[in-house]
Short mmCIF file of C-alpha atoms in Angstrom, two decimals:
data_model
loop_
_atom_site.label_atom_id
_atom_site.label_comp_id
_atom_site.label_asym_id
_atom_site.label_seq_id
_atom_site.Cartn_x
_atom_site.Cartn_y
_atom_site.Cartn_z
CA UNK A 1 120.22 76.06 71.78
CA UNK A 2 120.62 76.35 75.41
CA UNK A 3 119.24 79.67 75.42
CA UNK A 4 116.18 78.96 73.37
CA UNK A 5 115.08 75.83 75.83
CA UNK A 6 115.35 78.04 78.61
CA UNK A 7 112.53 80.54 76.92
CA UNK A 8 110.56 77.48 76.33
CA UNK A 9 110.53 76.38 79.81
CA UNK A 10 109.76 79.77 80.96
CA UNK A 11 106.82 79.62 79.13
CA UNK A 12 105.71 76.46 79.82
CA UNK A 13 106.08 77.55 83.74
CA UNK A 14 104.11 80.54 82.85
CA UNK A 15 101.31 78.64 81.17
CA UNK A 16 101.18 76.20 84.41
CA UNK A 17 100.85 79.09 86.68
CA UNK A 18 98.14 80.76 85.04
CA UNK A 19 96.81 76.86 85.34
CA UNK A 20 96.73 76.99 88.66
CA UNK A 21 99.82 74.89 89.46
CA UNK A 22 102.01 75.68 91.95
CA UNK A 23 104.57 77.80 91.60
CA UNK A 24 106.82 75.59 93.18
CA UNK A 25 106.12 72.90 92.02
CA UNK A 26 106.06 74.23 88.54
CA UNK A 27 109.65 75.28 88.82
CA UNK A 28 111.14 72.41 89.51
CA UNK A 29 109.41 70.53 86.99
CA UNK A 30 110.38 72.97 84.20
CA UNK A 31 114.04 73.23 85.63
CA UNK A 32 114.07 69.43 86.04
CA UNK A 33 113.15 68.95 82.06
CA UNK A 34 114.75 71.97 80.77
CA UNK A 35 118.01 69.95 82.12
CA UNK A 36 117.24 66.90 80.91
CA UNK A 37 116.50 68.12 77.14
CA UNK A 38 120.12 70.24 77.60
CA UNK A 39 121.69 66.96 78.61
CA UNK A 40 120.14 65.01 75.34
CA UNK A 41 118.40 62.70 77.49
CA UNK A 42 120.86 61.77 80.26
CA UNK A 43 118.46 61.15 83.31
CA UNK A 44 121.43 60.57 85.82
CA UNK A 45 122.76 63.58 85.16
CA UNK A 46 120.26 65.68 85.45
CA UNK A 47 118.90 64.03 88.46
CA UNK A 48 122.21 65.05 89.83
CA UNK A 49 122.06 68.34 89.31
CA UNK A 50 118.84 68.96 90.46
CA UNK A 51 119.77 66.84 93.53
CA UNK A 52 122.99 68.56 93.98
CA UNK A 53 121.50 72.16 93.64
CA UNK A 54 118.63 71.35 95.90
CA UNK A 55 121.22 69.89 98.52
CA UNK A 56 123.71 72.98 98.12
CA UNK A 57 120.50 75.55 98.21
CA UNK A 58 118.97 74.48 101.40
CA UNK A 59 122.39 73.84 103.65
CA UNK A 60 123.29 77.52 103.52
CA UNK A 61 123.07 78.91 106.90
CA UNK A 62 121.45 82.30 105.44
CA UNK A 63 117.82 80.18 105.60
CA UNK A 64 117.80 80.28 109.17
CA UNK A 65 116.81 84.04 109.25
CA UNK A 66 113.89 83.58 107.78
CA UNK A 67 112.10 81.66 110.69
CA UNK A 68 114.14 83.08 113.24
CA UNK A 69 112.75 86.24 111.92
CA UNK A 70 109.22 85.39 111.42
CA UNK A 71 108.95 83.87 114.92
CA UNK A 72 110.26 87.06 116.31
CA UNK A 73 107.28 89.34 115.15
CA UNK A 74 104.67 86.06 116.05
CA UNK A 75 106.24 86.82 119.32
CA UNK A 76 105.74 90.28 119.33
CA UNK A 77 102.17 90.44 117.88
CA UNK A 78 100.64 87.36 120.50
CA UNK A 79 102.02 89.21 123.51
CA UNK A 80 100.07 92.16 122.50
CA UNK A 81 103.29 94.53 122.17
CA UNK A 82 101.66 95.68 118.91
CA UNK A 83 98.70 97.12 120.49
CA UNK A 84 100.74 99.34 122.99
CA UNK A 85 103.25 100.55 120.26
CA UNK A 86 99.60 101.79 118.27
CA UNK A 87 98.39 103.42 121.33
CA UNK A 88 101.79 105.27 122.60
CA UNK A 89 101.63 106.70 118.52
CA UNK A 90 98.41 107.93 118.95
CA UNK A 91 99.01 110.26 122.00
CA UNK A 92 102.00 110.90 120.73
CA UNK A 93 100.45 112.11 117.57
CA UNK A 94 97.28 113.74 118.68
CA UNK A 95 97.43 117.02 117.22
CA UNK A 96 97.80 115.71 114.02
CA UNK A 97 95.09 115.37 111.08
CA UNK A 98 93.94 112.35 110.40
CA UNK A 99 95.80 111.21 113.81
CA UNK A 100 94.41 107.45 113.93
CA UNK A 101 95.68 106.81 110.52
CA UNK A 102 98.99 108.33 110.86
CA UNK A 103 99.30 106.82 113.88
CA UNK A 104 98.53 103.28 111.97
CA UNK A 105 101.41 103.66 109.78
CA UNK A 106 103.89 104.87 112.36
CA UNK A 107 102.90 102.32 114.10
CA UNK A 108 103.35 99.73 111.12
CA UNK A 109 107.35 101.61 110.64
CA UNK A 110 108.28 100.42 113.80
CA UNK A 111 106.27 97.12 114.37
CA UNK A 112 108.01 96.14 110.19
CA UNK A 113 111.43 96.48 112.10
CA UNK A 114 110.51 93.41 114.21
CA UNK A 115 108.16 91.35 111.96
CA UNK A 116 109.60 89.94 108.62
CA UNK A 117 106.19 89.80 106.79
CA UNK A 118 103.68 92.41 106.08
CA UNK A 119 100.93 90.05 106.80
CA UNK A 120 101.62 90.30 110.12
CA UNK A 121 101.15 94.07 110.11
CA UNK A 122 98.22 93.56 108.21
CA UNK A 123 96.66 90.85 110.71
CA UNK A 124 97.66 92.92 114.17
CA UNK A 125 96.63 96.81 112.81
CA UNK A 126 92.90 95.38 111.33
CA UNK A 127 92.54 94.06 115.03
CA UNK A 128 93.76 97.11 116.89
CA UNK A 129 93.61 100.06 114.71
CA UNK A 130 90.58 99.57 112.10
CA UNK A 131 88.03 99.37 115.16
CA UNK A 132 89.62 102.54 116.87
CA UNK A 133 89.05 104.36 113.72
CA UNK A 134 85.66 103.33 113.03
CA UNK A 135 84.71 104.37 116.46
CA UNK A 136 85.70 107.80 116.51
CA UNK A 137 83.57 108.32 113.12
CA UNK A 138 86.20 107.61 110.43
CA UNK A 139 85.45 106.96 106.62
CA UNK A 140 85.28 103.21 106.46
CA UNK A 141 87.71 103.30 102.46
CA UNK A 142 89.90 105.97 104.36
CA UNK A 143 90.30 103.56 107.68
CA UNK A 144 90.81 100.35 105.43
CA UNK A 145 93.30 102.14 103.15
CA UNK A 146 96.07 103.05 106.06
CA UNK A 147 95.75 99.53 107.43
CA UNK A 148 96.53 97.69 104.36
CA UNK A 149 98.58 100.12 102.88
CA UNK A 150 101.00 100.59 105.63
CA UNK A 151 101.46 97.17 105.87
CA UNK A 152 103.12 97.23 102.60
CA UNK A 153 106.07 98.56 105.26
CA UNK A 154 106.62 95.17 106.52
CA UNK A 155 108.56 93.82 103.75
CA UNK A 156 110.79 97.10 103.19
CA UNK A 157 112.13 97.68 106.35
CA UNK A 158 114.23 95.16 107.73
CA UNK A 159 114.08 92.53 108.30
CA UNK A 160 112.18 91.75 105.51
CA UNK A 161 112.04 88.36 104.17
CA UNK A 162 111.41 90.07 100.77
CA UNK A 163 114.95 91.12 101.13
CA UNK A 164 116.21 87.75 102.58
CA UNK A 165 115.00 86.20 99.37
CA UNK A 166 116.78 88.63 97.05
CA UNK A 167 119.63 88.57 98.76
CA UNK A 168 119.74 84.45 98.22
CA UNK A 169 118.95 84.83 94.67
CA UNK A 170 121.45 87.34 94.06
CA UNK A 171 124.33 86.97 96.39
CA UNK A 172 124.14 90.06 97.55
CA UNK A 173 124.33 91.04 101.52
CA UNK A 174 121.79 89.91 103.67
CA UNK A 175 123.33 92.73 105.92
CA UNK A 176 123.41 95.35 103.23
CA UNK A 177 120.36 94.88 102.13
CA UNK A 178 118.54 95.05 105.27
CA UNK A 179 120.17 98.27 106.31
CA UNK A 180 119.36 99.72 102.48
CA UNK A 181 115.96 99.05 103.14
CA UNK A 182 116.17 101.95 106.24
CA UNK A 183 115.88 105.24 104.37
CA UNK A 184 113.35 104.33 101.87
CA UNK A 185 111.64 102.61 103.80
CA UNK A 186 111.09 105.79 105.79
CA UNK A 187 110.52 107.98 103.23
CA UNK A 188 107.30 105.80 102.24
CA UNK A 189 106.27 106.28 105.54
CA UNK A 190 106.63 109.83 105.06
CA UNK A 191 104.63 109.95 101.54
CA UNK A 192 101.90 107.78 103.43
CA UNK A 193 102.00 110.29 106.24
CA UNK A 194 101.42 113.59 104.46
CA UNK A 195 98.69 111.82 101.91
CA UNK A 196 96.86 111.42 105.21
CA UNK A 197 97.05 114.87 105.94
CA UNK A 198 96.28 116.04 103.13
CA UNK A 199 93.60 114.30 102.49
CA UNK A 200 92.24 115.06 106.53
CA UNK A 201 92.88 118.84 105.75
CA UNK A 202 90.78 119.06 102.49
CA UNK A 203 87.95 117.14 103.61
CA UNK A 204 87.80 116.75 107.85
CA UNK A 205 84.85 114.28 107.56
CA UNK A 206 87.06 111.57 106.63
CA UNK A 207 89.25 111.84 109.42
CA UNK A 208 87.19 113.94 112.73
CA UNK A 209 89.04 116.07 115.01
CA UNK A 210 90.71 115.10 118.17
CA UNK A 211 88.84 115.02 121.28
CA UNK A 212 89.99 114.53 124.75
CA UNK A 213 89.47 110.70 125.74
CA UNK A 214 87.10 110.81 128.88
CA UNK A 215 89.33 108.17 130.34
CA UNK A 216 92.62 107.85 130.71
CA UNK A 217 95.21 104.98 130.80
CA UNK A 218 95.32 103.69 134.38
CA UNK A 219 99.02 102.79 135.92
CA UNK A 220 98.93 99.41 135.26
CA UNK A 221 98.01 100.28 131.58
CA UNK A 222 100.45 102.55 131.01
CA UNK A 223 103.44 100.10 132.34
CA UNK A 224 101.98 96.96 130.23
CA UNK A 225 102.46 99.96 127.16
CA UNK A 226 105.48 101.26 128.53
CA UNK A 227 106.89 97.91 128.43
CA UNK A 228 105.78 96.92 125.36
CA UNK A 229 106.88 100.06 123.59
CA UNK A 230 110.66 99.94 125.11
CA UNK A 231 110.60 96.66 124.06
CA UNK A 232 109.75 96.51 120.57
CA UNK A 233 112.29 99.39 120.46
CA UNK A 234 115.37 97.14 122.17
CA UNK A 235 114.49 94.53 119.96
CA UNK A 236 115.27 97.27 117.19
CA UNK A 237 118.30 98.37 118.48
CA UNK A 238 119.58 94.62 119.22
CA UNK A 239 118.36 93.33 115.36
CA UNK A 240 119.29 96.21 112.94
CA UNK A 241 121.94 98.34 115.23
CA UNK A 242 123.40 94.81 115.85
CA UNK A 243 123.99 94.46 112.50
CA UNK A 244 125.26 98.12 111.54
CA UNK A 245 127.37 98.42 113.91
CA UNK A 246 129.09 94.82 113.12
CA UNK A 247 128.18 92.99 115.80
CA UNK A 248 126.08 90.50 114.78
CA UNK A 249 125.57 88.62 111.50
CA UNK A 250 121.72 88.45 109.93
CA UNK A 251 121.51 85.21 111.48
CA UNK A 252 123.17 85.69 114.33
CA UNK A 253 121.02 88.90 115.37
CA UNK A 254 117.84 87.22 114.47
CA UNK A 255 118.81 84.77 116.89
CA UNK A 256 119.32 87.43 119.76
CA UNK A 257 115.55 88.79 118.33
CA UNK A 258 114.16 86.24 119.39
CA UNK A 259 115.22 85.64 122.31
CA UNK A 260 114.66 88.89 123.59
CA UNK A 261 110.90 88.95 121.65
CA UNK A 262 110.58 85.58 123.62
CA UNK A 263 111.36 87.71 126.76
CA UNK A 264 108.94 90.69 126.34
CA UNK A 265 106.57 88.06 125.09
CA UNK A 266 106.56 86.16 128.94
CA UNK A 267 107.00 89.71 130.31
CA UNK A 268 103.89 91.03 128.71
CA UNK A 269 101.78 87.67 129.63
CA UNK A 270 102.50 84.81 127.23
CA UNK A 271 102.49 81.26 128.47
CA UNK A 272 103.65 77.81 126.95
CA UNK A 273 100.59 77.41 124.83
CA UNK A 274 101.48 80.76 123.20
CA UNK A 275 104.57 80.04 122.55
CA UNK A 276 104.18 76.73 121.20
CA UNK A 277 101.38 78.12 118.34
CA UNK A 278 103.92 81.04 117.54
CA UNK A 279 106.69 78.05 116.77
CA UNK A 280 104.12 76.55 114.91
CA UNK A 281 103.09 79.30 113.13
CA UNK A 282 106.42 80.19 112.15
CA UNK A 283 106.85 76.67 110.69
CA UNK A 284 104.10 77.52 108.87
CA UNK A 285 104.79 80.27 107.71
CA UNK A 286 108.76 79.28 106.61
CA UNK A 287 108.14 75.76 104.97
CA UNK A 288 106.24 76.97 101.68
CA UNK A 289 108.88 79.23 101.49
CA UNK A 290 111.95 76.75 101.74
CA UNK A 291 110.34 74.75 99.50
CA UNK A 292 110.30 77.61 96.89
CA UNK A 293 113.79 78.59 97.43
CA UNK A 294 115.06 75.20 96.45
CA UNK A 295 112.91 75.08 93.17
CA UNK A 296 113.87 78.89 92.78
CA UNK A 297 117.80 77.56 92.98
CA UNK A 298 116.85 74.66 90.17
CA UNK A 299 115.98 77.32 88.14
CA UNK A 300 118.64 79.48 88.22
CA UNK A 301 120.66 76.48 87.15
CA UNK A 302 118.84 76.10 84.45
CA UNK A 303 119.40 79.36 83.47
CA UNK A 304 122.66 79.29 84.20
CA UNK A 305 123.33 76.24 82.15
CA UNK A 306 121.68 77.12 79.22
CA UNK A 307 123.04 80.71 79.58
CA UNK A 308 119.48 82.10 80.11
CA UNK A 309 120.20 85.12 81.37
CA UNK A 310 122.67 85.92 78.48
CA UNK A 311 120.21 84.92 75.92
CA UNK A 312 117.67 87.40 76.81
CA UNK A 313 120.05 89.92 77.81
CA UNK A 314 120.77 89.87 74.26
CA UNK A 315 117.20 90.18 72.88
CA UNK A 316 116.86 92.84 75.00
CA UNK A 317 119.88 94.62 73.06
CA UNK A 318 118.98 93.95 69.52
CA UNK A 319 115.89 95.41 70.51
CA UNK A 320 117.08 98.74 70.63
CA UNK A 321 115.34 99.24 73.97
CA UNK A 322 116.42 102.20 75.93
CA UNK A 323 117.13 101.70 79.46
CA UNK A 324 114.03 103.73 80.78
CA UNK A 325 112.02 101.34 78.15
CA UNK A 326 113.03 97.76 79.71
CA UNK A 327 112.46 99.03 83.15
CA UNK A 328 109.01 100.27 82.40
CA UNK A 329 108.84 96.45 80.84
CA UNK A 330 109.96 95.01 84.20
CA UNK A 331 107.48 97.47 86.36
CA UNK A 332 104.62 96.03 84.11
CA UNK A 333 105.65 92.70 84.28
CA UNK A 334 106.23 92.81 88.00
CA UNK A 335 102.47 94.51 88.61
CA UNK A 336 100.56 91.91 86.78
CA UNK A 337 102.36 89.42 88.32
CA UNK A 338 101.23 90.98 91.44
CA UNK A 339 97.76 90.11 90.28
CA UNK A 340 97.93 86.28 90.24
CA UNK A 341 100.98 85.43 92.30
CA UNK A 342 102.56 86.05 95.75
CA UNK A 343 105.65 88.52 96.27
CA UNK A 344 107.87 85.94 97.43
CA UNK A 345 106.86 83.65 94.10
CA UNK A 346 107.59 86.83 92.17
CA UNK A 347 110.94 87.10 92.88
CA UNK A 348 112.02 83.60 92.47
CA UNK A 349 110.89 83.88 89.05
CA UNK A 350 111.81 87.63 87.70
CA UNK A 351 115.13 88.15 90.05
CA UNK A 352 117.45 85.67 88.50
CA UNK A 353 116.59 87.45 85.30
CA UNK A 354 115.98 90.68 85.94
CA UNK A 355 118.74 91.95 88.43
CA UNK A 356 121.57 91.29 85.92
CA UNK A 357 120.19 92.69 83.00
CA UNK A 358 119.67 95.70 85.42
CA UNK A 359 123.65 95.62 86.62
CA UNK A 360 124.27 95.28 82.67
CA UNK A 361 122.52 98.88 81.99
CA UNK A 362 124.41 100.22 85.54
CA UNK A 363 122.14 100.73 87.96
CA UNK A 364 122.94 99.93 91.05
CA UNK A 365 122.60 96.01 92.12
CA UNK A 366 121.58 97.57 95.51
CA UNK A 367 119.21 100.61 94.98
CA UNK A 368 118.03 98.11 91.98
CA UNK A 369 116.87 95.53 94.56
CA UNK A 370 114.97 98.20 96.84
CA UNK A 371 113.22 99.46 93.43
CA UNK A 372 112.18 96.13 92.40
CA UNK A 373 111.04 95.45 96.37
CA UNK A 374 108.81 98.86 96.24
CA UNK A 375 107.43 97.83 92.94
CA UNK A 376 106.53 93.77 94.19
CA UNK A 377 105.30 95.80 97.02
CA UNK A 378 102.49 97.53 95.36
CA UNK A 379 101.49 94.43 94.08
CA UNK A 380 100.35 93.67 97.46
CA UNK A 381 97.45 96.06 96.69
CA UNK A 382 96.60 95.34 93.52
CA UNK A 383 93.34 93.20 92.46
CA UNK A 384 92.72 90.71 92.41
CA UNK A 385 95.03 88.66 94.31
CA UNK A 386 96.03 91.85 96.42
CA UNK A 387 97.47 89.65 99.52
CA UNK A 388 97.04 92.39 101.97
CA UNK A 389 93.84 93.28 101.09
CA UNK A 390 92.31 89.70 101.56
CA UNK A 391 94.76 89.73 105.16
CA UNK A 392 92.65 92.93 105.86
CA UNK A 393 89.33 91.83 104.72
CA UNK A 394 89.83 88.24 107.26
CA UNK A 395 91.27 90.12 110.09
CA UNK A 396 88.93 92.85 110.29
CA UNK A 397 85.87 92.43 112.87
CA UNK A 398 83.60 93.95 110.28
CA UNK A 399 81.68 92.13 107.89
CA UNK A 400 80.84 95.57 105.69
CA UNK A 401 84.58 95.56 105.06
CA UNK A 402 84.48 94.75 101.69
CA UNK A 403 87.22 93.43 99.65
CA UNK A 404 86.26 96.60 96.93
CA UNK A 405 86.11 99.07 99.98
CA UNK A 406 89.92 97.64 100.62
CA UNK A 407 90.97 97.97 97.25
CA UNK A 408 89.74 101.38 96.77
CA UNK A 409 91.20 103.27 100.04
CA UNK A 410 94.40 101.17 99.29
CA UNK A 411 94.71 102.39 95.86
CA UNK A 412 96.18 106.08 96.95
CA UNK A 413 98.78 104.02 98.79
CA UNK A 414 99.43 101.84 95.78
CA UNK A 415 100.36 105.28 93.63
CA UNK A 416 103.10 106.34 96.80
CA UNK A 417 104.67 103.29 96.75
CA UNK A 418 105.32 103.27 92.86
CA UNK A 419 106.22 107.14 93.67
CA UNK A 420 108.93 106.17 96.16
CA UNK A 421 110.01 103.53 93.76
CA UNK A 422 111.03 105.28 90.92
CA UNK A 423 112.69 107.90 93.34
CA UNK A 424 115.22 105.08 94.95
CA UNK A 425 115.60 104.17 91.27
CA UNK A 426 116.38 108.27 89.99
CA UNK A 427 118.50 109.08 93.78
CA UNK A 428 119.99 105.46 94.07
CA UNK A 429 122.01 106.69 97.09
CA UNK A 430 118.53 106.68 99.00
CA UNK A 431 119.44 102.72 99.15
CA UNK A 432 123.15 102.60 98.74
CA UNK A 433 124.37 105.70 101.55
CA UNK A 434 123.83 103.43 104.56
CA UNK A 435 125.15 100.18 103.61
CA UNK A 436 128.69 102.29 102.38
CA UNK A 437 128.54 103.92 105.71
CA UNK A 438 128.40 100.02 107.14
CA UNK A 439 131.03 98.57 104.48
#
């Protein structure tokens, strides 16, 4: 009985979602009566487990990365550290095809080690990068496409909050999850790399030439970059070496981040009023998100109660479903969620169910969680919710910049990251050779 009131409350959630209720909101209700029918009734005690679960979820320490984290890359993008990371790429990579671009996503690789969010990414690289490329004579789909698609790197490489919220949901390693995200995360930055040099090479009018810039940096401009660059690569060393190496714990290194990003950040120019909006901003940012995680923990009571994940574990078997089969299922499931909902809202309500039928039909917990990351990923870029795309399209200082212009140079990034995907998932040591080497 348990099993089949847990089905009905999914989709009685689902059904308020696509009715515009929130997600959040929509969990706990359905978690909140899905308990109360399991207890025939009992209001008291169901009140008390909700109550009890909410208390538990929220008073584990492991929350605080998430706006430690996130006011660590406001940090970094208001004191303009993003802009001289973007310019020290592009001399560094001027010989290249397609230079600006490539340049955008290496860029985006290091700037997602110090920013927990894509949109973040997404906001600073439409600012600095789009307008560079548009200037030297770029296609306008091909310029769009590298900014939103390499911000899709922001919630792969740690310290992703992506991760952080897996990690909650599943009780695996904040730690070993973070450091799993490395090597893939780098190999998408890779598959993003050569598609833009490719694509330069066969046709050069998307992407001109390098020319020699008439002017060049003055000293002063070259020490504001020199110390924004060194920084944003300390903070690297201090946040994901920290934790590799053992000396810190997630929280405990996101801690450090910020106070170093806080340094750089008055180093580079910022002021109390800066500061301030960046604490505000990461409330901002974090609250919706708390909020989400305690309705995510109600439901996985409920499903643990009712023995949810059991249930359809077992429908799953009688269905004679090869392994391949269920996770094409999830991959579909997880894309077209993509198109109505946020990542983070995707994972509170596919992960609890999801990741141990996954262990179940051995694959790696681990290289399973990167997968399912890549795959929530793309969803990023997919109409029409496409999160990163409407970041792009409200950052950008161009009103031709049109939301199908986004979607269309995006949509060769969207196919890479599905690529990369499905090659953690076939070489799961992509994910799981770091975190042994940490273990």
């Amino acid at each position: 009985m348990g099993g089949e009131i847990v089905l009905i409350m999914l989709g009685v959630l689902l059904l308020m979602i696509l009715l515009g209720v929130h997600i959040g909101v929509g969990l706990a209700l359905c978690s909140g009566v899905g308990v109360y029918i399991m207890f025939r009734g009992n209001t008291e005690a169901a009140l008390s487990i909700m109550s009890n679960t909410a208390f538990e979820a929220i008073r584990k320490d492991v929350f605080a990365v998430i706006p430690l984290f996130v006011l660590m890359g406001d940090f970094i993008w208001r004191s303009g550290a993003a802009g001289d990371l973007y310019r020290i790429c592009d001399r560094a990579l001027r010989r290249l095809p397609g230079r600006l671009a490539i340049a955008t996503i290496a860029g985006n690789t290091v700037f997602a080690a110090v920013t927990g969010v894509s949109i973040a990414s997404a906001a600073a690289f439409s600012r600095i990068a789009y307008p560079e490329m548009m200037k030297l004579g770029y296609k306008q789909t091909f310029a769009l496409g590298a900014v939103a698609g390499s911000a899709c790197l922001g919630m792969l490489i740690p310290p992703s909050v992506l991760l952080i919220v897996w990690a909650v949901l599943t009780e695996l390693s904040v730690g070993a999850l973070f450091i799993a995200g490395i090597l893939p995360g780098l190999m998408l930055a890779l598959l993003f790399s050569a598609y833009v040099i490719a694509a330069a090479v066969m046709n050069p009018r998307i992407a001109p030439a390098y020319e020699e810039p008439l002017t060049q940096p003055t000293p002063a401009e070259k020490r504001s970059e020199l110390i924004g660059g060194l920084g944003i690569l300390s903070l690297i060393v201090i946040v994901i070496g920290g934790i590799w190496l053992g000396w810190f714990t997630p929280t405990e290194a996101a801690a450090f981040g910020v106070i170093a990003a806080l340094v750089i950040g008055i180093t580079k120019g910022m002021r109390g009023a800066d500061i301030l909006e960046s604490m505000y901003q990461a409330g901002r940012t974090t609250a919706p998100i708390m909020f989400l995680l305690i309705a995510a923990q109600m439901y996985s009571r409920l499903l643990a109660l009712g023995g949810g994940v059991n249930y359809i574990q077992g429908m799953f078997s009688d269905s004679d479903l090869s392994p391949t089969m269920v996770i094409l299922l999830m991959t579909a499931i997880w894309l077209i969620l993509g198109m109505l909902i946020d990542s983070v809202s995707i994972i509170l309500l596919t992960v609890p169910i999801f990741a141990p039928i996954a262990v179940a039909m051995g694959y790696d917990p681990i290289a399973f969680a990167i997968f399912g990351i890549l795959v929530i990923e793309a969803g990023l870029l997919s109409p029409p919710f496409g999160l990163l795309v409407y970041t792009v399209r409200g950052s950008v200082p161009d009103p031709t910049a049109t939301l199908k212009k986004i979607f269309i140079g995006s949509f060769p990034y969207f196919v890479l990251i599905l690529v990369a995907a499905f090659i953690v998932l076939l070489i799961p040591q992509l994910a799981t050779l770091l975190p042994g080497a940490l273990i």
